[in-house]
JSON list of C-alpha atoms in Angstrom, two decimals:
[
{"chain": "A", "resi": 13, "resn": "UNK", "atom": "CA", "xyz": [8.40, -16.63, 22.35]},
{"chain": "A", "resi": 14, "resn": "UNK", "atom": "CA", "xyz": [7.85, -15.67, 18.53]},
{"chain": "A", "resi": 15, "resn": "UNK", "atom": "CA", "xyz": [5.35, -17.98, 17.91]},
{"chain": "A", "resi": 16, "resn": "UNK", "atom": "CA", "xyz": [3.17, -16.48, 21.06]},
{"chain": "A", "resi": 17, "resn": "UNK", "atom": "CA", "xyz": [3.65, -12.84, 19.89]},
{"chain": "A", "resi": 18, "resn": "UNK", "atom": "CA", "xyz": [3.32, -13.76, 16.37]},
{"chain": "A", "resi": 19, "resn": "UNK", "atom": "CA", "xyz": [-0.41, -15.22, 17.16]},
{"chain": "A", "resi": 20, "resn": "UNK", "atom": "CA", "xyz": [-0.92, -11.98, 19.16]},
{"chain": "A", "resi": 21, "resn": "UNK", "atom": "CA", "xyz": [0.04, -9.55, 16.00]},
{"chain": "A", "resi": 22, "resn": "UNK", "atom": "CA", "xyz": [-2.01, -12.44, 13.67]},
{"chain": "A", "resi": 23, "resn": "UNK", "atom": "CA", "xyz": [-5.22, -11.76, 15.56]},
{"chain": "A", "resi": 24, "resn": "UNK", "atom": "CA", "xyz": [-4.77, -7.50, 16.24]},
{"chain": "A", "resi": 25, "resn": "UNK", "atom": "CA", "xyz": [-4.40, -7.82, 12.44]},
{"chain": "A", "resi": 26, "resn": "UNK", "atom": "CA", "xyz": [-7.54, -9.93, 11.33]},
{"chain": "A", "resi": 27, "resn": "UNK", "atom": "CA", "xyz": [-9.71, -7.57, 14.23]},
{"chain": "A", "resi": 28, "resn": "UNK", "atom": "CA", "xyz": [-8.20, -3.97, 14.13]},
{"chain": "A", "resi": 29, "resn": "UNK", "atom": "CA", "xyz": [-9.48, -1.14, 11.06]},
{"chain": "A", "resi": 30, "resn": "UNK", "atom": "CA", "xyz": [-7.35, -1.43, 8.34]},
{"chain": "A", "resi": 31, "resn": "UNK", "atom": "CA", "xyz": [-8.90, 2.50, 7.56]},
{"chain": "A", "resi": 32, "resn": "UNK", "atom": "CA", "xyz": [-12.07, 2.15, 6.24]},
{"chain": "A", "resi": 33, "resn": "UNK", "atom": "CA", "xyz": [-13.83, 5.01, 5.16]},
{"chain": "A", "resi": 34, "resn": "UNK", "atom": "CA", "xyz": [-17.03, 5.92, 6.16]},
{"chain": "A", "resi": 35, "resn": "UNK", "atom": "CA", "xyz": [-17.50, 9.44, 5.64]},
{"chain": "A", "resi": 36, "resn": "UNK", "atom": "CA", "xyz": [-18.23, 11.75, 2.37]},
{"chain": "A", "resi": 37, "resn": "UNK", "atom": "CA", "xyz": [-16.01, 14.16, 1.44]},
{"chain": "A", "resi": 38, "resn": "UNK", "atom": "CA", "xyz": [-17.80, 17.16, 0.27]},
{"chain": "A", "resi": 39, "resn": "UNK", "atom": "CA", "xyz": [-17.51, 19.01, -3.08]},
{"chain": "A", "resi": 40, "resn": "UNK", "atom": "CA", "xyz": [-16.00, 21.73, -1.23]},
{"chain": "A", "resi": 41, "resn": "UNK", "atom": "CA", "xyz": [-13.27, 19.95, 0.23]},
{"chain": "A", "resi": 42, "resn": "UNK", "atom": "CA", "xyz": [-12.43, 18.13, -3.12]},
{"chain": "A", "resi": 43, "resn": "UNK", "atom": "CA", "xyz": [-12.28, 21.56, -4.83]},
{"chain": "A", "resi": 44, "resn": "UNK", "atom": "CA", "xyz": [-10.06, 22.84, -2.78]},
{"chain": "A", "resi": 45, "resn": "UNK", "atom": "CA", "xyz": [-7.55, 20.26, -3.28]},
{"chain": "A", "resi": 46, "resn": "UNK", "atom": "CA", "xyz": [-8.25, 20.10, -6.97]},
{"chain": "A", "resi": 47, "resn": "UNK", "atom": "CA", "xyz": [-7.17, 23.76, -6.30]},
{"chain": "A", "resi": 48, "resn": "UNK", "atom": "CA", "xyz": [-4.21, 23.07, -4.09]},
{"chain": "A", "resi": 49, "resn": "UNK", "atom": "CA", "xyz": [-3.02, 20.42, -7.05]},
{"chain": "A", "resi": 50, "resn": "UNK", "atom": "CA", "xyz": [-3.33, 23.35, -9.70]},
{"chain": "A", "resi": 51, "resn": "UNK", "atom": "CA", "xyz": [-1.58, 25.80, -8.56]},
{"chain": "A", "resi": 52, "resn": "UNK", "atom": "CA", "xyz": [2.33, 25.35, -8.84]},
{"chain": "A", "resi": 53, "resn": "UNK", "atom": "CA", "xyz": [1.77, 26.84, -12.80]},
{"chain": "A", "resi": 54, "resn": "UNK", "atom": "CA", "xyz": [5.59, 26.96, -13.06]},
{"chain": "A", "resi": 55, "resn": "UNK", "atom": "CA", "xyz": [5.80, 23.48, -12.38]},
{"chain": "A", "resi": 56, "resn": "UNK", "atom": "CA", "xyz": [3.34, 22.02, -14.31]},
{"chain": "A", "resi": 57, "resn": "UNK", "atom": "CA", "xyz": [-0.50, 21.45, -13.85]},
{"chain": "A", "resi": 58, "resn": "UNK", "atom": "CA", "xyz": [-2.56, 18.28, -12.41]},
{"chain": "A", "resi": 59, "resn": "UNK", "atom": "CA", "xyz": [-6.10, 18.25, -11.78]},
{"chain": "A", "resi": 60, "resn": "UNK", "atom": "CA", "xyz": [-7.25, 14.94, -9.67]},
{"chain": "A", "resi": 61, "resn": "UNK", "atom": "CA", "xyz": [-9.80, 13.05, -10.95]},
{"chain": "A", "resi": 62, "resn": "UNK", "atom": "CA", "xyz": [-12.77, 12.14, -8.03]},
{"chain": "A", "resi": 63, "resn": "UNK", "atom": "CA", "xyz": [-13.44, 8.45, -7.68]},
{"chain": "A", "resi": 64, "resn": "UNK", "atom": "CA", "xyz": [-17.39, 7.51, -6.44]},
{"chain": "A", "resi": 65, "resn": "UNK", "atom": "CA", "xyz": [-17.88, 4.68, -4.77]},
{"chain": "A", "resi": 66, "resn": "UNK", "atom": "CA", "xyz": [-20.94, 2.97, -5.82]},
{"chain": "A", "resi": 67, "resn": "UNK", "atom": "CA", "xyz": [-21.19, 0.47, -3.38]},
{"chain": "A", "resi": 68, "resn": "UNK", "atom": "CA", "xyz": [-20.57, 2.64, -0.21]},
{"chain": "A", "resi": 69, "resn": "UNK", "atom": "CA", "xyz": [-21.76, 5.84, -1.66]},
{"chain": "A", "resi": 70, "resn": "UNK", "atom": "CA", "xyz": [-19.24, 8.15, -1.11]},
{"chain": "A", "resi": 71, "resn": "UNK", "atom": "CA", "xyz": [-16.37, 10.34, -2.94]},
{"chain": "A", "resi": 72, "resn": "UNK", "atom": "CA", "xyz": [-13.30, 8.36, -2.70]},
{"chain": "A", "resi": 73, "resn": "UNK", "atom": "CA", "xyz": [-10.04, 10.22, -0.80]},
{"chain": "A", "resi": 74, "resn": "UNK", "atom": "CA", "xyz": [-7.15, 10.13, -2.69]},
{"chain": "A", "resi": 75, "resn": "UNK", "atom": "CA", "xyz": [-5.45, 6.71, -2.69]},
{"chain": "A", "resi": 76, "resn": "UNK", "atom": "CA", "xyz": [-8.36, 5.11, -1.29]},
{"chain": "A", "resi": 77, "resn": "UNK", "atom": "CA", "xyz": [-9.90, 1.82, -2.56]},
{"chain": "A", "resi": 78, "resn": "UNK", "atom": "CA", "xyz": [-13.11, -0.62, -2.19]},
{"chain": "A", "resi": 79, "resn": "UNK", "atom": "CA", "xyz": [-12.09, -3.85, -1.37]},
{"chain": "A", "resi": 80, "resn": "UNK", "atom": "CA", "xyz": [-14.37, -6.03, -2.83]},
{"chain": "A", "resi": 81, "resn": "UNK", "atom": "CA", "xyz": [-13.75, -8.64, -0.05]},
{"chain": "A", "resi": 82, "resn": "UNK", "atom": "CA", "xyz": [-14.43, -6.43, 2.71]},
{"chain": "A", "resi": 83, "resn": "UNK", "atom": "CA", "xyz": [-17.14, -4.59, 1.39]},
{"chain": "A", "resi": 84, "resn": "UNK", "atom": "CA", "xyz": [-15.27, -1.52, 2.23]},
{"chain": "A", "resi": 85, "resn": "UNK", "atom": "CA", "xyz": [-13.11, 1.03, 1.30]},
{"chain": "A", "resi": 86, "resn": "UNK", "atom": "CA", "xyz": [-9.78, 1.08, 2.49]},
{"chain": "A", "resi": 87, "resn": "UNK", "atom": "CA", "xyz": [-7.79, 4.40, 3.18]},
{"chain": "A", "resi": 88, "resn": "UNK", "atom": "CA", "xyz": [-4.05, 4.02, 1.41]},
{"chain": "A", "resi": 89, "resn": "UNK", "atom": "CA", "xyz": [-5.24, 0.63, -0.01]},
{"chain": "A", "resi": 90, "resn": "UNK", "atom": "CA", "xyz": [-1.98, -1.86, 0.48]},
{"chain": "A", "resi": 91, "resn": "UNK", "atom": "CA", "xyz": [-3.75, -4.81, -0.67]},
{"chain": "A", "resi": 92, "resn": "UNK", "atom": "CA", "xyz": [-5.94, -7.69, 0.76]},
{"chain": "A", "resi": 93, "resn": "UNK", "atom": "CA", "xyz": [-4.58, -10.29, 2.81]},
{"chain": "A", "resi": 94, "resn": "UNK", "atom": "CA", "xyz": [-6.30, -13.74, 2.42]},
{"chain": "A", "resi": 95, "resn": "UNK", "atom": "CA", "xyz": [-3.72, -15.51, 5.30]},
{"chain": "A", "resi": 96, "resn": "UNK", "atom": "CA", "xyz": [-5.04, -12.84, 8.01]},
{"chain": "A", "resi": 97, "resn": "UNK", "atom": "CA", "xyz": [-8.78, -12.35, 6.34]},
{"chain": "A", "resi": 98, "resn": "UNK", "atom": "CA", "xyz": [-8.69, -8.39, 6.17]},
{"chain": "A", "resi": 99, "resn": "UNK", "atom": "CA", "xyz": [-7.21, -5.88, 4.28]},
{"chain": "A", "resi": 100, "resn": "UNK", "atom": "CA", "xyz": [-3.95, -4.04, 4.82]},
{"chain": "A", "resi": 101, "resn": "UNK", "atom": "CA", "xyz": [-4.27, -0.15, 4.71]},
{"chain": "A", "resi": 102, "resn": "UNK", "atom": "CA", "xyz": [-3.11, 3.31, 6.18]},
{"chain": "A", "resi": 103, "resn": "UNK", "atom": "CA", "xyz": [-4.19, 2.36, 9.91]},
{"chain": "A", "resi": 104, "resn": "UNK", "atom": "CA", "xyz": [-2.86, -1.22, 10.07]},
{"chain": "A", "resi": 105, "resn": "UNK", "atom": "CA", "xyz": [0.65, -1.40, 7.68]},
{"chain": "A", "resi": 106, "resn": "UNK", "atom": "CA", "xyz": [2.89, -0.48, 10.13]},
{"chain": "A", "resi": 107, "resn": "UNK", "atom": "CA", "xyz": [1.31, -3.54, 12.03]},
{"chain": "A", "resi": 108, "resn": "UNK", "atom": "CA", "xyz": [1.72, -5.65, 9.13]},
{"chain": "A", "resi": 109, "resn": "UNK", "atom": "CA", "xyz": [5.37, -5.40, 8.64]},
{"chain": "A", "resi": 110, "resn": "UNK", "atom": "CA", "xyz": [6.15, -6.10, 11.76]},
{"chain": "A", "resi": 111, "resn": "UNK", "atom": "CA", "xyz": [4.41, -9.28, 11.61]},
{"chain": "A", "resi": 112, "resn": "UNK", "atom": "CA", "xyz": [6.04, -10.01, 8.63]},
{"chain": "A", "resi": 113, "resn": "UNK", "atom": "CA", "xyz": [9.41, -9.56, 10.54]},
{"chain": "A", "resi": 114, "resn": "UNK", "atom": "CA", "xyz": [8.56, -11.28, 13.16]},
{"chain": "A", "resi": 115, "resn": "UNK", "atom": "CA", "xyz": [7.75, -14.45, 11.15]},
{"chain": "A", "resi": 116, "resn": "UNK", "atom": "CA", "xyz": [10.92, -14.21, 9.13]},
{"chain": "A", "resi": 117, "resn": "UNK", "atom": "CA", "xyz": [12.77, -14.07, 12.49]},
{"chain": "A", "resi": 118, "resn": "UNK", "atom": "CA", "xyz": [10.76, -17.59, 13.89]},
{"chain": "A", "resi": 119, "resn": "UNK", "atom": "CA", "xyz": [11.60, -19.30, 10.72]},
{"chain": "A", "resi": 120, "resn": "UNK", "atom": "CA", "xyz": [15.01, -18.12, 10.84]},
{"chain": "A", "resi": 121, "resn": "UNK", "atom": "CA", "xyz": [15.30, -19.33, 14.58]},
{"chain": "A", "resi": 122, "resn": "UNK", "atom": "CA", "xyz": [13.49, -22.82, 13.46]},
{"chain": "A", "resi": 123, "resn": "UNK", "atom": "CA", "xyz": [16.54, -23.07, 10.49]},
{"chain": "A", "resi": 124, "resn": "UNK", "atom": "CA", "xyz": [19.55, -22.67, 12.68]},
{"chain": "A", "resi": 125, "resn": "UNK", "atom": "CA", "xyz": [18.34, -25.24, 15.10]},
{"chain": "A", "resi": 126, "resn": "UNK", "atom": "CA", "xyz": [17.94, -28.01, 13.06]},
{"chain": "A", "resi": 127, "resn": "UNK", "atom": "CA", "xyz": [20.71, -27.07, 11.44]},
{"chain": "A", "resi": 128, "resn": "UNK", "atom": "CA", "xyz": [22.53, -27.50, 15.40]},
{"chain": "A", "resi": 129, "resn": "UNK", "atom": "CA", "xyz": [20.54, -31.13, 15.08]},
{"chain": "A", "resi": 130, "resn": "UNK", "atom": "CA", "xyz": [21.41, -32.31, 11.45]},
{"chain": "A", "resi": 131, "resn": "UNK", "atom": "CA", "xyz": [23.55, -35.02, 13.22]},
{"chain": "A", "resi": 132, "resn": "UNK", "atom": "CA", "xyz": [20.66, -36.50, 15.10]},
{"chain": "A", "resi": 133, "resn": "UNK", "atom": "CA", "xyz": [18.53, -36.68, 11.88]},
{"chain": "A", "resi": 134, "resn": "UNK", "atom": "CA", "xyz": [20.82, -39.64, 10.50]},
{"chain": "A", "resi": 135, "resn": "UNK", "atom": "CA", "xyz": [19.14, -41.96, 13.15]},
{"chain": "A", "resi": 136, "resn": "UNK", "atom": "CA", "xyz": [15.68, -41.81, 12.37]},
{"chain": "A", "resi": 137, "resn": "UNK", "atom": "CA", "xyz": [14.17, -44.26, 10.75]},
{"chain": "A", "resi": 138, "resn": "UNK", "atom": "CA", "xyz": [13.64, -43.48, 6.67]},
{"chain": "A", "resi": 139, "resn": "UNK", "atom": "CA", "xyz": [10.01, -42.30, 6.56]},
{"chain": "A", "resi": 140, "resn": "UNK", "atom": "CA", "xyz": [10.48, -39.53, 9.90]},
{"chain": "A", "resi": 141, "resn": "UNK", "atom": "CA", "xyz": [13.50, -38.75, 8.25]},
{"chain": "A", "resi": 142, "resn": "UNK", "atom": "CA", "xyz": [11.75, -38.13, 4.91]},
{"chain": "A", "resi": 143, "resn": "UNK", "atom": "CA", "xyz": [8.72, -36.22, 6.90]},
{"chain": "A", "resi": 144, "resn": "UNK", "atom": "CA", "xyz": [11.42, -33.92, 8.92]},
{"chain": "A", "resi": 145, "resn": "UNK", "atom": "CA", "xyz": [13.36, -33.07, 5.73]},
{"chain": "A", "resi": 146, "resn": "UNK", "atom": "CA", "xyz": [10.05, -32.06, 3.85]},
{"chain": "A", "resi": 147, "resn": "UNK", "atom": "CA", "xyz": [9.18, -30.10, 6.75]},
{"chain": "A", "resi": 148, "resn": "UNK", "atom": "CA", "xyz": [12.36, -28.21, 6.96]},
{"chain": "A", "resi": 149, "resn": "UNK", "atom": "CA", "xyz": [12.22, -27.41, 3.37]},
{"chain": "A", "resi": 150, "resn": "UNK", "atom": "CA", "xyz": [8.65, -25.98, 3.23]},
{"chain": "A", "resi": 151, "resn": "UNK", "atom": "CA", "xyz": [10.21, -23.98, 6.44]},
{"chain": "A", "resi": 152, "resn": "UNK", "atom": "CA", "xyz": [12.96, -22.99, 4.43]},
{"chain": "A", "resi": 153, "resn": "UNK", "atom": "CA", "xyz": [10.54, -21.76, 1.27]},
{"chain": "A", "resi": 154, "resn": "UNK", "atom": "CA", "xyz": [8.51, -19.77, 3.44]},
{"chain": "A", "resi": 155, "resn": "UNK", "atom": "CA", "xyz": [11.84, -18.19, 5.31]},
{"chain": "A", "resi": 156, "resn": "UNK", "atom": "CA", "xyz": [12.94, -16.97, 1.94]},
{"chain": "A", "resi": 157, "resn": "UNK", "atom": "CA", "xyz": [9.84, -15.66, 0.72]},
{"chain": "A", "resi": 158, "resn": "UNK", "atom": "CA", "xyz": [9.37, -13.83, 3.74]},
{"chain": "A", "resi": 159, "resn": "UNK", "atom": "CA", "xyz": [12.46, -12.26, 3.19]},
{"chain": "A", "resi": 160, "resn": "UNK", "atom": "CA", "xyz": [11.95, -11.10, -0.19]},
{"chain": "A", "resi": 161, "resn": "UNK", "atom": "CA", "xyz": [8.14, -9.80, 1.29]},
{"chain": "A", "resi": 162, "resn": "UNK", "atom": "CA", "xyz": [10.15, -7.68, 4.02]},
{"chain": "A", "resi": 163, "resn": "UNK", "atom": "CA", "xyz": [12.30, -6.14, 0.96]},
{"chain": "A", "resi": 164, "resn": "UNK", "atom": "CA", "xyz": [9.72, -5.42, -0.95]},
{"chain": "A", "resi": 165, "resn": "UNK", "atom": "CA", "xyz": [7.23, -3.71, 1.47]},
{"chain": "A", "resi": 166, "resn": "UNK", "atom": "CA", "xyz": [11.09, -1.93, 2.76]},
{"chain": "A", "resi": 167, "resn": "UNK", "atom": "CA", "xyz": [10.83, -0.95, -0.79]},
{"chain": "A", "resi": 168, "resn": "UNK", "atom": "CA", "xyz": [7.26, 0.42, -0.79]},
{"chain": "A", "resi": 169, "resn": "UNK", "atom": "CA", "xyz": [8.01, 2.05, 2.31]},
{"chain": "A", "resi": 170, "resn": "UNK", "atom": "CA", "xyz": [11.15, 4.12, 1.45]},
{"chain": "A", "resi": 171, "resn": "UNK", "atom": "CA", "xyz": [9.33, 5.02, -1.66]},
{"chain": "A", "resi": 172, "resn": "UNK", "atom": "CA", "xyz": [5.85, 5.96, -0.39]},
{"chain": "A", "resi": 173, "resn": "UNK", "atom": "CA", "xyz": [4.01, 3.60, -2.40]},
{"chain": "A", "resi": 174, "resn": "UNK", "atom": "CA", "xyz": [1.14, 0.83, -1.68]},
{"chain": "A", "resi": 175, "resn": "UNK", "atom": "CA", "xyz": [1.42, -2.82, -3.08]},
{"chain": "A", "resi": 176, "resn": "UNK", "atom": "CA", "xyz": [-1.69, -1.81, -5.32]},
{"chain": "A", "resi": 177, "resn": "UNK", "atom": "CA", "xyz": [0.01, 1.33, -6.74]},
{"chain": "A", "resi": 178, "resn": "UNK", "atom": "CA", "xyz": [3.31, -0.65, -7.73]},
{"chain": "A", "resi": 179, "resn": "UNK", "atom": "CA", "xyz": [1.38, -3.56, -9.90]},
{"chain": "A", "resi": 180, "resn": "UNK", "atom": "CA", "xyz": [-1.45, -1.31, -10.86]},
{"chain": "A", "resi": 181, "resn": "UNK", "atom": "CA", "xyz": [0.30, 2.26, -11.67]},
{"chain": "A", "resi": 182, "resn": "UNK", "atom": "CA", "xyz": [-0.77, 2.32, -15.34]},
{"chain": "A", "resi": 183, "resn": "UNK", "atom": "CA", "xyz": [-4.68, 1.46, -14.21]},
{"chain": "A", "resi": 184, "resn": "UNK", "atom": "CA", "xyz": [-4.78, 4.37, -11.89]},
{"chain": "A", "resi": 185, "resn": "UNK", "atom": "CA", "xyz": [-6.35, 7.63, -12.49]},
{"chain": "A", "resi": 186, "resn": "UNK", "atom": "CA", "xyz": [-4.18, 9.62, -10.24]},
{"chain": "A", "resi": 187, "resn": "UNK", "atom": "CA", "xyz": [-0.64, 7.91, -11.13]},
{"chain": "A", "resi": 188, "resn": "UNK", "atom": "CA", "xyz": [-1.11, 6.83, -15.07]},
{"chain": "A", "resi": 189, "resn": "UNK", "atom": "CA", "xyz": [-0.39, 10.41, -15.78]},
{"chain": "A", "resi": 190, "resn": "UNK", "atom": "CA", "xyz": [3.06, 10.32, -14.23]},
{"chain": "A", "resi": 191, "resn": "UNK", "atom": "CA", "xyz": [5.94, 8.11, -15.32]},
{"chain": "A", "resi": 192, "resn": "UNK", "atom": "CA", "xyz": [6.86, 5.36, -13.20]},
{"chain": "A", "resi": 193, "resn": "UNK", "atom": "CA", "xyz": [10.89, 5.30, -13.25]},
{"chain": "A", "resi": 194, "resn": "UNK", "atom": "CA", "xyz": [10.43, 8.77, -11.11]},
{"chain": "A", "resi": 195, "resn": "UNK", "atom": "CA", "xyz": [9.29, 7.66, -8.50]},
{"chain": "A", "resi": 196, "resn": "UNK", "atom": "CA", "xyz": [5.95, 8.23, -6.47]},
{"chain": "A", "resi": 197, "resn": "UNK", "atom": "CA", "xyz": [4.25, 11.61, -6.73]},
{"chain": "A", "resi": 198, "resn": "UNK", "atom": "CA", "xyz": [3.35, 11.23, -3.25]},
{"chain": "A", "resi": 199, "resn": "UNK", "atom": "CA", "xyz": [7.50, 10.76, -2.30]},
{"chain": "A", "resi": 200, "resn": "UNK", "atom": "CA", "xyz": [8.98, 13.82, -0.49]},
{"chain": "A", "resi": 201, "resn": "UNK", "atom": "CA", "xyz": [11.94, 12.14, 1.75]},
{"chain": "A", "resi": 202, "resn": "UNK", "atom": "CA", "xyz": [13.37, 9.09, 3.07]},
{"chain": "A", "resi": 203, "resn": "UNK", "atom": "CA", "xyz": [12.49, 10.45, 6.52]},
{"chain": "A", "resi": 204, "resn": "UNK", "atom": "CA", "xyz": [8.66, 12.39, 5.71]},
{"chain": "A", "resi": 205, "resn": "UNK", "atom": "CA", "xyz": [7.74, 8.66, 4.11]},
{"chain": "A", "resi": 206, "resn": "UNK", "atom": "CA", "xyz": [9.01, 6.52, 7.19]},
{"chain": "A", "resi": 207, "resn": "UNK", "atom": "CA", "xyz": [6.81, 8.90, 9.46]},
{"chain": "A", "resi": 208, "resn": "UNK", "atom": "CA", "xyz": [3.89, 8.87, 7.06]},
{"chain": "A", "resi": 209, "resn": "UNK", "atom": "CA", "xyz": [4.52, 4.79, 7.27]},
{"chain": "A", "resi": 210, "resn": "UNK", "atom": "CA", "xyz": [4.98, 4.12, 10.89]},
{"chain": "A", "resi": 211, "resn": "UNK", "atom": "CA", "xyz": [2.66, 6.84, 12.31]},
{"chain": "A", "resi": 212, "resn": "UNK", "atom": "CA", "xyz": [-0.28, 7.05, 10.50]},
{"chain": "A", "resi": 213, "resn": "UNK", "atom": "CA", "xyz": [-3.02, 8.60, 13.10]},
{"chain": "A", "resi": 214, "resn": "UNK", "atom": "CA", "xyz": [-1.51, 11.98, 13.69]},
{"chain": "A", "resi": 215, "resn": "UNK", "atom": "CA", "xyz": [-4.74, 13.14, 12.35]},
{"chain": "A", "resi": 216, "resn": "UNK", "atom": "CA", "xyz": [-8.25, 11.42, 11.32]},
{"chain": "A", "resi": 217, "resn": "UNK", "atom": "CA", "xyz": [-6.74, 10.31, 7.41]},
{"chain": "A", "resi": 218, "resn": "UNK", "atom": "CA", "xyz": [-3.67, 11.64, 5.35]},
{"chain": "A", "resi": 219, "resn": "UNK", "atom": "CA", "xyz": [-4.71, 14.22, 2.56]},
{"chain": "A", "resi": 220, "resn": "UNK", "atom": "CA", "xyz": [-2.46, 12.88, 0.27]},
{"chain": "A", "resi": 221, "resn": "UNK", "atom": "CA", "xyz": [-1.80, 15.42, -2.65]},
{"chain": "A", "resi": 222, "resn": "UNK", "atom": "CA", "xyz": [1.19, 15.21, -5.35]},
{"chain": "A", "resi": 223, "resn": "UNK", "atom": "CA", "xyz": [5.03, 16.91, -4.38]},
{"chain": "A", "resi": 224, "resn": "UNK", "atom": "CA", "xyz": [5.82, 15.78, -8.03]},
{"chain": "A", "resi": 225, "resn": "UNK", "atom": "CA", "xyz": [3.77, 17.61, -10.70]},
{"chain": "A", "resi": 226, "resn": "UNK", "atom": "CA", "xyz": [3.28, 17.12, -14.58]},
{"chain": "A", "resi": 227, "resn": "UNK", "atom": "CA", "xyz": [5.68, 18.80, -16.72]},
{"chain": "A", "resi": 228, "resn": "UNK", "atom": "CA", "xyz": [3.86, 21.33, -18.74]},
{"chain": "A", "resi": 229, "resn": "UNK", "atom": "CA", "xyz": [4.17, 19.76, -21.94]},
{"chain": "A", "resi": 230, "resn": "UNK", "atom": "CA", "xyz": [2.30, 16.56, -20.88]},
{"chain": "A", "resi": 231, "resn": "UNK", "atom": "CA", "xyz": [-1.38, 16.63, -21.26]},
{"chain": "A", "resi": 232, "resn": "UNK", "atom": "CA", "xyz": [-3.45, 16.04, -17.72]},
{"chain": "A", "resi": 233, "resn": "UNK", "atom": "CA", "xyz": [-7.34, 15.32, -17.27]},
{"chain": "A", "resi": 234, "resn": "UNK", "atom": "CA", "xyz": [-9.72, 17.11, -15.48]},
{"chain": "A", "resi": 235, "resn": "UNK", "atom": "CA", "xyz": [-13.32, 16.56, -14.99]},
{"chain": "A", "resi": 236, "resn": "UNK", "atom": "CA", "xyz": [-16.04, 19.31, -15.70]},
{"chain": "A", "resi": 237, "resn": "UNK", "atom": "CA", "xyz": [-19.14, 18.44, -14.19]},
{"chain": "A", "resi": 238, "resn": "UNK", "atom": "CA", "xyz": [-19.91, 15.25, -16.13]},
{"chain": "A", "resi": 239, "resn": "UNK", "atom": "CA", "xyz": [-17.93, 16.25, -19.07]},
{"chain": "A", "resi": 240, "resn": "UNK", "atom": "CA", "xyz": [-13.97, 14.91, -19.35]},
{"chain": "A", "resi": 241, "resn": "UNK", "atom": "CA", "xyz": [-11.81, 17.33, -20.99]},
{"chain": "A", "resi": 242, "resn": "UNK", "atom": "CA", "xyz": [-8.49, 17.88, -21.74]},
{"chain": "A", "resi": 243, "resn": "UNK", "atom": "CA", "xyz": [-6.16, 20.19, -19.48]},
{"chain": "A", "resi": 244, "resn": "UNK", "atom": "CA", "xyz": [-4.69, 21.98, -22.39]},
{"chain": "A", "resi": 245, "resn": "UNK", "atom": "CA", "xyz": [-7.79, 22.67, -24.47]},
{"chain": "A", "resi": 246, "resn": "UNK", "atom": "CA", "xyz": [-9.47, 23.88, -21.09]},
{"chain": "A", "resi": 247, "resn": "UNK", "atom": "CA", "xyz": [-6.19, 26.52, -20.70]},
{"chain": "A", "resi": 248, "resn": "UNK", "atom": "CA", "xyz": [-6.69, 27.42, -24.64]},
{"chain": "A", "resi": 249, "resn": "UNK", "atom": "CA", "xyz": [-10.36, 28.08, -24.33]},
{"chain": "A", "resi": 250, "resn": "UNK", "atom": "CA", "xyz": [-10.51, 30.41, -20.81]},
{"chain": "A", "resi": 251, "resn": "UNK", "atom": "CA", "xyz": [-7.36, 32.54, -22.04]},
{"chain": "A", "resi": 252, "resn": "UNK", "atom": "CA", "xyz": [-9.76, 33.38, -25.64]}
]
C-alpha cells in the first residue's frame, strides 16, 4: 500500500547521507577550476570565490552548504527538512521527490474515496460528522500543497537549481554575479539536468562549474590571497 512504502521512503530518508562532505579540497584542485572557470575569454570571465567552512574545517565544493542543524555540510544543499529530521542534498533528492509523489498520490487516493462515501456521511451523528469533514479538509490542504511542492521541485529539477539557490540567489557568492531571469549557470539541457538529478553517484561528488559565463562588460570578483579585488582592475594591471 502507499502508506507502507511511504513509511519505508520516510525512514531511508531520515537514515541515508544526504552528501555530507568530509574531505578538503586542496588548493590545487580549487586552482584548477578557478582556471577551468577563466578561460572561455571570448565569452566572458568568472573567477569562483572559495567558501571555508569554519565549523568543519574544510574548503567548501561548489554549491555546497553547512547546515547548521546537522552540523554538516551538505553537497548540492536542497534545503533542510524538519518533517524527516535531515537535510536534502545531491545523494538523497532524487529520494525525496519520490516521496513527495508518493504522498500526493495517498492523499489523492484518500480524496476520491470519500468522495465514493459522501452519501454515507449524512448519517452520522453531528459531532463525527463535524470530525470527518475537518479531517478531509486538512487531507485536502495537504493534497494541494503537495502538489504545488512536486511543481516546484519539477521546476528546480528541469532547471538545475536547489531550493536554497532559488530563495537565496542574490546572497550567494557564486550566483549574485549572474542575473536570475537566465536561468542557472549550472543549466546545460533538459536531459544533462534530469541525469545530474536522478543519478547523482556516477562519481564520488559533481564538480559543478558554470556553462553560462559573465558577459565581459560585467565586473566579476576574484580573491588574491587574502586580498578581494576586482576582475577588471586585475586584467588592467597584468596587461601594464
Amino acid at each position: 500500500s502507499f502508506s507502507t512504502v511511504n513509511l519505508i521512503i520516510h525512514n531511508l530518508l531520515y537514515l541515508l547521507d544526504p552528501g555530507y562532505y568530509e574531505e578538503e579540497i586542496g588548493p590545487e584542485s580549487m586552482n584548477a577550476k578557478t582556471k577551468d572557470c577563466s578561460m572561455n575569454e571570448p565569452i566572458g570571465r568568472l573567477f569562483m570565490e572559495q567558501k571555508y567552512c569554519g565549523v568543519c574545517l574544510l574548503d567548501q565544493p561548489i554549491r555546497c552548504r553547512h547546515c547548521s542543524y546537522c552540523q554538516k555540510c551538505v553537497l548540492t544543499f536542497d534545503h533542510h527538512c524538519f518533517f524527516l529530521g535531515n537535510c536534502i542534498g545531491e545523494k538523497n533528492r532524487p529520494i525525496f521527490f519520490t516521496y513527495i509523489t508518493m504522498k500526493a498520490c495517498e492523499a489523492a487516493v484518500f480524496l476520491i474515496f470519500a468522495w465514493k462515501l459522501k452519501s454515507a456521511y449524512l448519517s452520522l451523528s453531528w459531532p463525527i460528522f463535524c470530525v470527518s469533514v475537518g479531517s478531509l479538509g486538512i487531507l485536502a490542504i495537504a493534497f494541494f500543497n503537495l502538489t504545488y511542492l512536486i511543481g516546484f521541485h519539477l521546476f528546480l529539477m528541469f532547471k538545475n537549481l536547489t531550493t536554497w539557490e532559488y530563495f537565496s540567489w542574490k546572497k550567494i557568492s557564486y550566483l549574485k554575479e549572474f542575473n536570475y531571469s537566465e536561468g542557472s549557470p549550472f543549466s546545460t539541457s533538459v536531459g544533462s539536468n534530469l541525469k545530474k538529478y536522478w543519478f547523482p553517484n556516477g562519481q564520488k561528488h559533481f564538480l559543478w562549474k558554470p556553462y553560462r559565463f559573465l558577459p565581459k562588460e560585467q565586473t566579476s570578483l576574484i580573491y588574491i590571497g587574502d586580498k578581494l579585488e576586482n576582475s577588471k582592475e586585475t586584467s588592467t594591471n597584468s596587461g601594464k
